[in-house]
Amino acid sequence: MRTKEEIKEITDYLQTKEKREIQFNEEAILEDYQKNDNHQSLAIKILSVFGGVLASLAFIGFLMLAGLYDSDFGLLFFGTISIVFGIGISKIHDKIIIDTLSVSSYMIGFILLGIGLSKIQVHDNTICFIFMLIALISLGISRAYILTFISVLMINGTILVLLISNKFFGFVQWYTCCLAVVLAVLYIKESRIITFHKTGSILYNPIRIGLVFSFLSGLVIVSKADWIKISFEDIWITSAFCIISVIYLLSHLFEVLKIRKTNHKTVIYLLSVLLLLPTVLSPAISGAILLILLSFLVNYKTTLVIGIVAFIYFISQYYYDLHFTLLTKSILLFSSGILFLGLYLLTHKKLKSDEKI
Amino acid sequence: MKDIQREDLHLISRHSSISEQGVERAIKEKVYNDPENWKKFLRLLLMTLGIGFTTAGIIFFFAYNWADLHKFAKLALTEVLIVTTTVIALLPKLKNSTRNIILTGAAFLTGVLFAVFGQIYQTGANAYDFFLAWTLFISLWVLVSNFAPLWLLYLILINTTFVLYSQQVAKEWPEIFVTALLFVFNSMVLIASVVLSKYQKIKDVPTWFTYVLGLAIAIFGTGAVVIGIVDTYQPLFPVLMTIVTALFVLGIWYGLKIKDGFYLAVIPLSFIIIISALLFKISGDFGMFLLVSIFIVISVTLVIMNLINLQKKWKNEN
């Protein structure tokens, strides 16, 4: 929540960034600040999701004990009502305090509908499509943060289930590649997206964080394929996409850091590729690096932390799973360590000399 | 106007005719990381990765022909490694942050040393005395460096030692007692760190550290109380309930005082879980499930509402 004076300061500042006169709808801005509470801390968001999940579990327990499980019609009916209620209430009161109620209702609806549909022998694929459709509709209607976030996760989940249960394993990789590209575009083109349409700026944050989790889930599946007893043939495809995206990001970075000399650039490109090459068999690592760099580029701390945690996890998993002898692993680790230190010394000099100017 | 945030730009762009380029310039200037931050970030990233990978590579190398080495060689190698890293950390030219990172590496190597010792003399890898020794021998470094990640490792080690001790030696200790002790111990550490940094006896404790510790305390406290509720007879329970309530109230008071929503979100959530457990203790039929579900939705909503109001109030006060 900002005061009128602060808003005036911000709009004045923004005016300096533009040559022509900008029209500000000050009333609408003030109203949005008052109504929207969109400055919510992470604590509140986690609280509403966590509360929603706990309440849904208890409510499902109630429904099952009350005998709803025996009635197919009851399950479908309550499921649908619940989803409609969840979306509806978030639409009517788009305040964050409604979130817990709307999120629990939305999730309960999906669970009941899922059980109901599978009890009347609807094919899994059809259930997935129905879920995806509902989530898409909700994405179109709702403007609430958490509901949008859950819908994105739902759509991603149904796509992954569809691809895996129908044995289109290769497409899981392509899907993850697409997510990498979409994420990169979303991060880099932030100002484009939020100025393109009003909805863009409202849905931008929840969709971005939703896609981050979707991307990570894709990476986990691709790199831990043996969990679900499948194997990928051309696993390098996803890595190649991620590595190319990282390299592309580096070119952005050169602008920020004002690195202009071609030989500097070439050495950094080469070293980076050299560093990433041993991880070609584990796209999750280059994916996590991509996420870290993107998040730092736009200064988005939440996904930066997620990226770092994912990176540490993926890298330990990688060396744990690798079917090499300890000697090979040791050489791989040692040489990448030396490369990192080399890169450090190289950039250290470069960065220092920049500082002096 | 200093603190323009991403949310401000998002919101205002909705109600103005500002162009993409205008937002781009503003967001790059006010929100995105500047070259200075990038330099710091890259330096830290490359150094951490470099040191981490190189050490891991060395460890893997010895692990490779480990079985053939004489036990003296095994111990000597690890010790040389520790001594070298510690000596490097003492080099006068280093920055403090670098020194701390290296010392943290040495602290991990100490664990490796005791693991090697345990492997040679078959003491077992999860024996509590292994963790106890590890904890004891890095104490000095923890105190000297006063580096938050190292402190976190230290606390994890103390907690682990204690849990393993209760499982391997003090088998007769009831679960509730162990959890309660962990709760009390970690609370004391958190309180001490807050008090000490307030009176400037130590440098400021990073927020993430207090949050991680606070979260662990909330989990231990809630866990202990829920165990107490579920178990039929627990003479300790009233004492525990008093301590938990007192510390939770203290936490809420502190949260209000320093205007930090974290404590006001985590502690009420713990209370909500505890009350739900109590309700289930009373009855487990379907009516109770409905009641609990309604209770959670209402109480969480109230907590969130309260937090939002507080944040508005804090904002206006500033």
XYZ file of C-alpha atoms in Angstrom:
675
model
C 0.000 0.000 0.000
C 1.438 3.337 -1.081
C 0.432 6.832 -0.071
C -0.729 9.399 -2.602
C 2.557 11.233 -2.313
C 4.560 8.100 -2.996
C 2.441 7.291 -6.028
C 2.991 10.810 -7.290
C 6.720 10.364 -6.854
C 6.687 7.100 -8.780
C 4.629 8.516 -11.636
C 6.870 11.574 -11.799
C 9.872 9.314 -11.977
C 8.297 7.231 -14.731
C 7.577 10.400 -16.700
C 11.303 11.119 -16.778
C 11.842 7.786 -18.502
C 9.621 8.733 -21.424
C 9.953 11.540 -23.934
C 6.259 12.043 -24.573
C 3.543 12.800 -22.043
C 2.256 9.716 -20.201
C -1.381 9.506 -19.169
C -1.821 8.151 -15.653
C -5.219 7.138 -14.401
C -4.436 8.193 -10.863
C -7.754 7.208 -9.354
C -7.515 3.716 -10.739
C -3.934 3.402 -9.532
C -4.828 4.480 -6.011
C -7.850 2.202 -5.996
C -5.727 -0.724 -7.136
C -3.192 -0.071 -4.409
C -5.944 -0.024 -1.817
C -7.871 -2.985 -3.095
C -5.261 -5.253 -4.437
C -2.801 -5.702 -1.608
C -0.520 -7.076 -4.261
C 2.498 -6.385 -2.149
C 1.977 -9.610 -0.323
C 4.849 -11.282 1.332
C 5.779 -14.820 0.478
C 4.653 -15.838 3.977
C 1.050 -14.962 3.194
C 1.088 -16.821 -0.104
C 2.550 -19.944 1.470
C 0.101 -19.647 4.339
C -2.890 -19.592 2.009
C -1.655 -22.546 -0.034
C -0.727 -24.553 3.060
C -3.977 -23.720 4.815
C -5.842 -24.604 1.639
C -4.184 -27.997 1.384
C -4.799 -28.865 5.072
C -8.431 -27.769 4.911
C -8.983 -29.734 1.690
C -7.549 -32.883 3.258
C -9.823 -32.579 6.271
C -12.808 -31.877 4.055
C -12.081 -34.851 1.800
C -11.882 -36.955 4.978
C -15.281 -35.682 5.958
C -16.825 -36.431 2.568
C -15.385 -39.928 2.474
C -16.508 -40.781 6.006
C -19.903 -39.299 5.284
C -20.350 -41.814 2.484
C -20.004 -39.557 -0.514
C -17.523 -42.008 -1.964
C -20.341 -44.461 -2.715
C -22.196 -42.056 -4.939
C -20.726 -41.405 -8.383
C -23.196 -38.666 -9.021
C -22.451 -37.067 -5.655
C -18.724 -37.001 -6.362
C -19.138 -35.436 -9.795
C -21.749 -32.999 -8.589
C -19.825 -31.808 -5.541
C -16.598 -31.727 -7.517
C -18.051 -29.449 -10.164
C -19.785 -27.225 -7.610
C -16.579 -26.957 -5.648
C -14.498 -25.872 -8.635
C -17.094 -23.368 -9.795
C -17.324 -22.007 -6.257
C -13.556 -21.745 -5.989
C -13.202 -19.785 -9.233
C -16.386 -17.793 -8.676
C -15.548 -16.544 -5.220
C -12.092 -15.429 -6.303
C -13.698 -13.551 -9.174
C -16.268 -11.802 -7.001
C -13.910 -10.874 -4.168
C -10.465 -10.554 -5.639
C -8.944 -10.006 -2.239
C -6.200 -12.138 -0.864
C -8.119 -13.090 2.272
C -10.489 -15.158 0.157
C -7.562 -17.135 -1.237
C -7.521 -19.910 1.347
C -11.201 -20.599 0.834
C -11.054 -20.430 -2.944
C -7.871 -22.513 -3.177
C -9.214 -25.275 -0.931
C -12.488 -25.333 -2.758
C -10.724 -25.472 -6.134
C -8.459 -28.340 -5.068
C -11.239 -30.306 -3.383
C -13.184 -29.966 -6.625
C -10.396 -31.506 -8.691
C -9.928 -34.405 -6.279
C -13.645 -35.224 -6.129
C -14.074 -34.852 -9.865
C -11.055 -37.070 -10.475
C -12.320 -39.837 -8.202
C -15.829 -39.535 -9.631
C -14.695 -39.696 -13.252
C -12.436 -42.661 -12.706
C -15.215 -44.483 -10.837
C -17.511 -44.225 -13.838
C -14.673 -45.670 -15.965
C -13.764 -42.560 -17.912
C -10.426 -43.044 -19.670
C -7.409 -41.417 -18.011
C -6.674 -39.349 -21.100
C -10.168 -37.900 -21.070
C -9.818 -37.020 -17.392
C -6.553 -35.246 -18.166
C -8.159 -33.293 -20.984
C -11.104 -32.346 -18.790
C -8.744 -31.145 -16.042
C -6.654 -29.209 -18.509
C -9.757 -27.579 -19.957
C -11.002 -26.582 -16.496
C -7.598 -25.153 -15.575
C -7.476 -23.222 -18.863
C -10.943 -21.816 -18.289
C -9.991 -20.825 -14.767
C -6.858 -19.158 -16.116
C -9.074 -17.174 -18.458
C -11.545 -16.146 -15.760
C -9.656 -15.791 -12.500
C -7.253 -12.981 -11.752
C -6.226 -14.303 -8.345
C -2.548 -15.050 -7.771
C -2.683 -18.460 -6.153
C -5.510 -19.801 -8.278
C -3.599 -18.841 -11.413
C -0.467 -20.464 -10.030
C -2.307 -23.710 -9.286
C -3.969 -23.686 -12.698
C -0.588 -23.392 -14.411
C 0.707 -26.318 -12.365
C -2.428 -28.294 -13.190
C -2.033 -27.712 -16.928
C 1.620 -28.714 -16.759
C 0.782 -31.799 -14.711
C -1.881 -32.990 -17.140
C 0.443 -32.475 -20.112
C 3.179 -34.526 -18.427
C 0.770 -37.285 -17.412
C -0.674 -37.410 -20.934
C 2.773 -37.638 -22.510
C 4.066 -40.260 -20.090
C 1.024 -42.483 -19.813
C 0.746 -42.597 -23.598
C 4.443 -43.373 -23.881
C 5.337 -40.253 -25.860
C 8.559 -40.028 -23.897
C 10.465 -38.093 -26.524
C 7.910 -35.340 -26.335
C 8.595 -34.841 -22.620
C 12.015 -33.570 -23.642
C 10.660 -31.308 -26.316
C 8.068 -30.059 -23.880
C 10.803 -29.211 -21.357
C 12.767 -27.452 -24.116
C 9.681 -25.399 -24.944
C 9.299 -24.478 -21.276
C 12.938 -23.356 -21.169
C 12.404 -21.067 -24.135
C 9.056 -19.767 -22.860
C 10.609 -19.037 -19.462
C 13.555 -17.213 -21.003
C 11.205 -15.088 -23.121
C 8.986 -14.427 -20.110
C 11.912 -13.237 -18.018
C 13.625 -11.163 -20.658
C 10.512 -9.611 -22.163
C 8.944 -8.632 -18.854
C 8.313 -5.014 -19.752
C 6.848 -6.016 -23.099
C 4.404 -8.440 -21.530
C 3.208 -6.194 -18.744
C 2.612 -3.247 -21.050
C 1.001 -5.353 -23.765
C -2.293 -5.812 -21.945
C -3.699 -5.225 -18.487
C -4.210 -8.950 -17.964
C -0.569 -9.532 -18.810
C 0.641 -7.550 -15.849
C -1.873 -9.144 -13.469
C -1.146 -12.723 -14.443
C 2.563 -12.284 -15.114
C 3.901 -13.163 -11.657
C 1.818 -16.252 -10.876
C 2.314 -17.643 -14.382
C 6.051 -17.095 -14.159
C 6.458 -18.889 -10.852
C 4.075 -21.624 -12.035
C 6.161 -22.135 -15.158
C 9.348 -22.277 -13.080
C 7.967 -25.195 -11.107
C 6.681 -26.804 -14.312
C 10.101 -26.451 -15.918
C 11.778 -28.029 -12.891
C 9.290 -30.910 -12.904
C 10.095 -31.482 -16.575
C 13.813 -31.461 -15.800
C 13.380 -33.930 -12.945
C 11.468 -36.342 -15.163
C 13.954 -36.097 -17.994
C 16.952 -36.639 -15.734
C 15.404 -39.191 -13.387
C 13.761 -41.249 -16.103
C 14.603 -44.535 -14.395
C 12.168 -43.712 -11.594
C 9.287 -44.177 -13.945
C 11.046 -47.037 -15.727
C 11.644 -45.338 -19.026
C 14.727 -44.252 -20.815
C 15.208 -41.326 -23.108
C 17.054 -41.744 -26.330
C 18.392 -38.365 -27.263
C 18.723 -36.875 -23.835
C 21.150 -34.283 -25.123
C 18.368 -32.432 -26.931
C 17.095 -30.768 -23.766
C 20.632 -30.029 -22.631
C 21.437 -28.473 -25.982
C 18.438 -26.171 -25.651
C 19.362 -25.155 -22.132
C 23.022 -24.631 -22.999
C 22.157 -22.525 -26.047
C 19.829 -20.460 -23.864
C 22.591 -19.972 -21.288
C 24.984 -18.853 -24.027
C 22.353 -16.488 -25.365
C 21.958 -15.079 -21.850
C 25.710 -14.570 -21.661
C 25.461 -12.196 -24.594
C 22.952 -10.197 -22.535
C 25.350 -10.300 -19.647
C 28.201 -8.882 -21.723
C 26.094 -5.799 -22.312
C 25.355 -5.393 -18.610
C 28.997 -5.897 -17.651
C 30.237 -3.847 -20.601
C 32.520 -6.603 -21.834
C 33.206 -5.603 -25.414
C 36.494 -7.124 -26.467
C 35.918 -10.017 -28.830
C 38.721 -12.164 -27.450
C 37.345 -11.841 -23.914
C 33.940 -12.818 -25.130
C 35.273 -15.772 -27.085
C 37.235 -17.117 -24.139
C 34.236 -16.814 -21.821
C 31.949 -18.496 -24.375
C 34.434 -21.315 -24.854
C 34.997 -21.877 -21.156
C 31.264 -21.867 -20.482
C 30.594 -24.420 -23.199
C 33.488 -26.496 -21.922
C 32.014 -26.380 -18.433
C 28.550 -27.296 -19.555
C 29.582 -30.080 -21.937
C 30.146 -32.739 -19.260
C 26.591 -32.160 -18.083
C 25.086 -32.914 -21.468
C 23.707 -36.169 -20.091
C 21.942 -34.329 -17.315
C 19.893 -31.475 -18.749
C 18.683 -30.639 -15.255
C 22.012 -29.015 -14.422
C 22.144 -26.625 -17.355
C 18.432 -26.015 -16.798
C 19.064 -24.990 -13.201
C 21.936 -22.740 -14.286
C 19.636 -21.135 -16.823
C 17.086 -20.501 -14.094
C 19.693 -19.016 -11.753
C 21.023 -16.654 -14.399
C 17.558 -15.590 -15.536
C 16.444 -14.921 -11.982
C 19.519 -12.908 -11.186
C 19.201 -10.963 -14.415
C 15.764 -9.668 -13.475
C 16.518 -9.683 -9.725
C 13.754 -12.121 -8.796
C 14.874 -13.627 -5.517
C 12.292 -16.365 -5.064
C 13.241 -18.251 -8.194
C 16.907 -17.484 -7.612
C 16.763 -19.433 -4.357
C 14.711 -22.181 -6.004
C 17.281 -22.317 -8.796
C 20.234 -22.585 -6.423
C 18.593 -25.341 -4.375
C 17.665 -27.193 -7.577
C 21.207 -26.803 -8.880
C 22.786 -28.257 -5.734
C 20.326 -31.141 -5.785
C 20.750 -31.908 -9.493
C 24.503 -31.751 -9.356
C 24.759 -34.144 -6.415
C 22.267 -36.452 -8.087
C 24.323 -36.315 -11.264
C 27.542 -37.479 -9.673
C 25.681 -40.031 -7.623
C 23.986 -41.573 -10.636
C 26.858 -41.385 -13.084
C 27.899 -44.861 -14.152
C 31.575 -44.028 -14.185
C 34.319 -45.181 -11.902
C 35.233 -42.912 -9.058
C 38.408 -42.006 -10.919
C 36.546 -40.642 -13.930
C 34.159 -38.796 -11.665
C 37.066 -37.351 -9.778
C 38.743 -36.149 -12.962
C 35.470 -34.630 -14.196
C 34.866 -32.817 -10.919
C 38.430 -31.694 -10.521
C 38.729 -30.346 -14.037
C 35.438 -28.469 -13.820
C 36.578 -27.043 -10.479
C 39.807 -25.815 -12.058
C 37.830 -24.380 -14.973
C 35.578 -22.485 -12.595
C 38.577 -21.128 -10.753
C 40.148 -20.205 -14.102
C 36.973 -18.400 -15.091
C 37.031 -16.702 -11.699
C 40.596 -15.473 -12.108
C 39.942 -14.378 -15.680
C 36.801 -12.437 -14.861
C 38.269 -11.238 -11.587
C 40.993 -9.378 -13.400
C 38.576 -8.105 -15.974
C 36.021 -7.022 -13.382
C 38.632 -5.333 -11.257
C 40.042 -3.344 -14.148
C 36.522 -2.203 -14.884
C 36.080 -0.958 -11.381
C 39.079 1.285 -11.618
C 37.667 3.196 -14.546
C 12.300 7.892 -4.982
C 14.433 4.980 -4.027
C 12.384 1.899 -3.413
C 10.384 1.494 -6.594
C 9.634 -2.167 -6.852
C 8.589 -4.526 -9.571
C 5.018 -4.576 -8.220
C 4.741 -0.793 -8.531
C 5.722 -0.884 -12.180
C 3.337 -3.756 -12.859
C 0.457 -1.975 -11.185
C 1.034 1.454 -12.659
C 1.607 0.147 -16.166
C -1.934 -1.212 -16.001
C -3.403 2.253 -15.600
C -1.218 4.401 -17.769
C -0.155 4.938 -21.325
C 3.510 4.264 -20.563
C 5.310 2.528 -23.392
C 7.232 -0.723 -23.322
C 10.504 1.184 -23.623
C 9.598 3.442 -20.724
C 8.925 0.472 -18.446
C 12.050 -1.221 -19.734
C 14.219 1.751 -18.811
C 12.612 2.114 -15.389
C 12.765 -1.580 -14.547
C 16.387 -1.831 -15.614
C 17.290 1.144 -13.497
C 15.280 0.387 -10.385
C 14.632 -3.343 -10.220
C 17.215 -5.309 -12.154
C 20.666 -5.974 -10.790
C 23.280 -3.437 -11.750
C 26.778 -4.342 -13.027
C 28.190 -4.015 -9.509
C 25.820 -6.686 -8.177
C 26.538 -8.895 -11.159
C 30.245 -8.684 -10.454
C 29.779 -9.653 -6.828
C 27.417 -12.455 -7.791
C 29.706 -13.883 -10.462
C 32.732 -13.680 -8.221
C 30.958 -15.526 -5.436
C 29.380 -18.046 -7.796
C 32.569 -18.912 -9.638
C 34.611 -19.119 -6.481
C 32.129 -21.297 -4.616
C 31.771 -23.609 -7.605
C 35.513 -23.687 -8.199
C 36.419 -24.543 -4.629
C 33.485 -26.923 -4.267
C 34.242 -28.894 -7.416
C 37.970 -29.046 -6.873
C 37.602 -30.342 -3.322
C 34.951 -32.818 -4.408
C 37.288 -33.953 -7.192
C 40.121 -34.516 -4.723
C 37.858 -36.403 -2.343
C 36.567 -38.605 -5.158
C 40.114 -39.300 -6.258
C 41.095 -40.666 -2.883
C 37.817 -42.533 -2.636
C 38.773 -44.257 -5.905
C 41.828 -46.093 -4.645
C 40.799 -45.865 -1.052
C 40.664 -49.554 -0.312
C 44.318 -50.044 -1.275
C 45.680 -47.263 0.877
C 47.241 -47.952 4.239
C 45.200 -46.626 7.137
C 47.960 -44.239 8.068
C 47.945 -42.795 4.562
C 44.181 -42.401 4.668
C 44.207 -40.403 7.882
C 47.282 -38.406 6.916
C 45.817 -37.425 3.556
C 42.629 -36.113 5.069
C 44.495 -34.294 7.782
C 46.859 -32.680 5.299
C 43.818 -31.521 3.376
C 42.316 -29.957 6.488
C 45.543 -28.301 7.504
C 46.088 -26.910 4.011
C 42.620 -25.400 3.780
C 42.895 -23.921 7.254
C 46.277 -22.415 6.438
C 44.878 -20.961 3.223
C 42.092 -19.413 5.279
C 44.728 -17.691 7.389
C 46.354 -15.903 4.451
C 46.240 -12.211 5.256
C 45.339 -11.006 1.759
C 41.988 -12.762 1.645
C 38.657 -11.063 1.953
C 36.623 -12.026 4.981
C 33.892 -13.673 2.929
C 36.443 -15.795 1.071
C 38.078 -16.786 4.324
C 34.728 -17.860 5.742
C 33.839 -19.937 2.704
C 37.193 -21.731 2.908
C 36.741 -22.321 6.621
C 33.308 -23.792 5.953
C 34.993 -26.145 3.502
C 37.473 -27.117 6.221
C 34.592 -27.765 8.610
C 33.116 -30.238 6.119
C 36.513 -31.882 5.704
C 36.628 -32.410 9.474
C 33.487 -34.492 9.053
C 35.244 -36.431 6.303
C 38.187 -37.040 8.627
C 35.998 -38.530 11.334
C 34.166 -40.587 8.736
C 37.512 -41.982 7.590
C 38.446 -42.686 11.174
C 35.108 -44.410 11.696
C 35.614 -46.461 8.548
C 39.066 -47.670 9.587
C 38.128 -48.524 13.141
C 34.573 -49.640 12.334
C 32.740 -47.235 14.613
C 29.841 -46.993 12.201
C 28.879 -43.982 10.126
C 25.818 -42.925 12.061
C 27.155 -43.341 15.569
C 26.324 -40.336 17.663
C 29.933 -39.951 18.815
C 30.976 -39.394 15.211
C 28.725 -36.344 15.026
C 29.698 -35.323 18.540
C 33.378 -35.283 17.637
C 32.670 -33.416 14.423
C 30.660 -30.838 16.354
C 33.266 -30.386 19.063
C 36.198 -30.006 16.736
C 34.712 -27.318 14.554
C 33.413 -25.269 17.510
C 36.378 -22.957 17.537
C 36.107 -22.165 13.830
C 32.399 -21.518 14.188
C 33.045 -19.043 16.978
C 35.969 -17.356 15.271
C 34.454 -17.004 11.816
C 30.956 -16.185 13.060
C 29.737 -17.048 9.588
C 26.013 -17.787 9.330
C 26.225 -20.842 7.004
C 28.845 -22.343 9.311
C 26.631 -21.674 12.312
C 23.802 -23.429 10.514
C 25.996 -26.477 9.886
C 26.965 -26.387 13.545
C 23.379 -26.316 14.741
C 22.407 -29.121 12.374
C 25.293 -31.170 13.775
C 24.272 -30.519 17.377
C 20.674 -31.475 16.630
C 21.748 -34.606 14.768
C 24.119 -35.636 17.569
C 21.351 -35.234 20.072
C 18.785 -37.182 18.061
C 21.250 -40.028 17.457
C 22.248 -40.036 21.127
C 18.625 -40.396 22.137
C 18.207 -43.275 19.700
C 21.437 -45.116 20.423
C 22.174 -44.489 24.087
C 19.281 -42.914 25.938
C 16.716 -45.255 24.477
C 14.372 -44.827 27.414
C 13.813 -41.132 26.744
C 10.283 -40.629 25.479
C 9.858 -39.104 22.009
C 8.079 -36.085 23.423
C 11.040 -35.312 25.678
C 13.526 -35.447 22.808
C 11.428 -33.197 20.577
C 10.765 -30.798 23.448
C 14.468 -30.539 24.265
C 15.275 -29.798 20.626
C 12.572 -27.162 20.688
C 13.932 -25.522 23.825
C 17.554 -25.707 22.707
C 16.971 -24.142 19.303
C 14.735 -21.487 20.822
C 17.507 -20.570 23.221
C 19.949 -20.228 20.330
C 17.548 -18.021 18.403
C 16.838 -15.851 21.431
C 20.532 -15.581 22.225
C 21.398 -14.586 18.661
C 18.658 -11.963 18.606
C 19.610 -10.528 22.003
C 23.332 -10.534 21.272
C 22.946 -8.810 17.937
C 20.603 -6.282 19.519
C 23.226 -5.275 22.036
C 25.808 -5.374 19.258
C 27.862 -8.077 20.884
C 27.877 -9.863 17.514
C 27.368 -8.583 14.008
C 23.874 -8.674 12.589
C 22.414 -12.121 12.146
C 21.169 -12.588 8.561
C 17.397 -12.792 8.269
C 17.449 -16.081 6.400
C 19.296 -17.653 9.321
C 16.700 -16.582 11.872
C 13.942 -17.733 9.524
C 15.437 -21.192 9.066
C 15.956 -21.504 12.801
C 12.473 -20.133 13.508
C 10.931 -22.627 11.125
C 12.797 -25.524 12.756
C 11.671 -24.338 16.189
C 8.054 -24.119 15.050
C 8.238 -27.636 13.613
C 9.817 -29.086 16.787
C 7.356 -27.244 19.039
C 4.310 -28.272 17.025
C 5.637 -31.820 16.713
C 6.243 -32.161 20.445
C 2.784 -30.884 21.346
C 1.061 -33.044 18.727
C 2.935 -36.128 20.024
C 1.798 -35.158 23.522
C -1.793 -34.889 22.359
C -1.816 -38.185 20.478
C -0.091 -40.236 23.211
C -2.375 -41.154 26.046
C -0.210 -40.593 29.086
C 2.477 -37.955 29.216
C 3.395 -36.481 32.581
C 5.611 -33.976 30.761
C 2.804 -32.616 28.681
C 1.607 -29.744 30.924
C 5.183 -28.494 31.336
C 5.774 -28.692 27.602
C 2.510 -26.921 26.830
C 3.501 -24.071 29.148
C 6.957 -23.675 27.603
C 5.664 -23.869 24.036
C 2.904 -21.370 24.728
C 5.303 -19.014 26.484
C 7.887 -19.146 23.701
C 5.256 -18.845 20.985
C 3.786 -15.797 22.713
C 7.299 -14.394 22.978
C 7.768 -15.032 19.253
C 4.562 -13.208 18.399
C 5.533 -10.309 20.624
C 8.920 -10.158 18.929
C 7.322 -10.323 15.466
C 5.064 -7.407 16.372
C 7.944 -5.486 17.820
C 10.287 -5.762 14.865
C 7.386 -5.704 12.385
C 8.202 -9.013 10.775
C 5.346 -11.009 9.280
C 7.279 -14.276 9.361
C 6.716 -14.955 13.068
C 3.105 -13.824 12.814
C 2.494 -16.352 10.041
C 4.427 -19.376 11.293
C 3.425 -19.318 14.963
C -0.338 -18.963 14.398
C -0.100 -21.774 11.838
C 1.510 -23.954 14.532
C -1.335 -23.102 16.877
C -3.870 -23.973 14.179
C -2.258 -27.380 13.660
C -2.147 -27.997 17.419
C -5.815 -27.087 17.846
C -6.751 -29.302 14.882
C -4.898 -32.196 16.533
C -6.794 -31.512 19.771
C -10.087 -31.543 17.908
C -9.246 -34.876 16.293
C -8.304 -36.214 19.724
C -11.823 -35.430 20.949
C -13.475 -37.338 18.134
C -12.597 -38.874 14.813
C -15.999 -39.081 13.187
C -17.016 -37.354 9.986
C -18.543 -34.351 11.730
C -15.181 -33.546 13.254
C -13.480 -33.664 9.864
C -15.958 -31.083 8.602
C -15.441 -28.959 11.696
C -11.640 -29.096 11.371
C -11.770 -28.184 7.707
C -14.000 -25.188 8.400
C -11.847 -24.231 11.366
C -8.661 -24.256 9.261
C -10.148 -22.150 6.476
C -11.541 -19.578 8.896
C -8.505 -19.392 11.139
C -5.973 -19.191 8.296
C -8.097 -16.505 6.661
C -8.166 -14.584 9.926
C -4.405 -14.874 10.300
C -3.882 -13.583 6.768
C -6.359 -10.753 7.309
C -4.560 -9.783 10.477
C -1.203 -9.876 8.706
C -2.453 -7.654 5.894
C -3.853 -5.145 8.367
C -0.623 -5.137 10.314
C 1.423 -4.619 7.180
C -0.772 -1.670 6.246
C -0.351 -0.253 9.722
C 3.431 -0.705 9.661
C 3.593 0.886 6.256
C 1.692 3.939 7.471
C 3.861 4.252 10.533
C 7.016 4.427 8.467
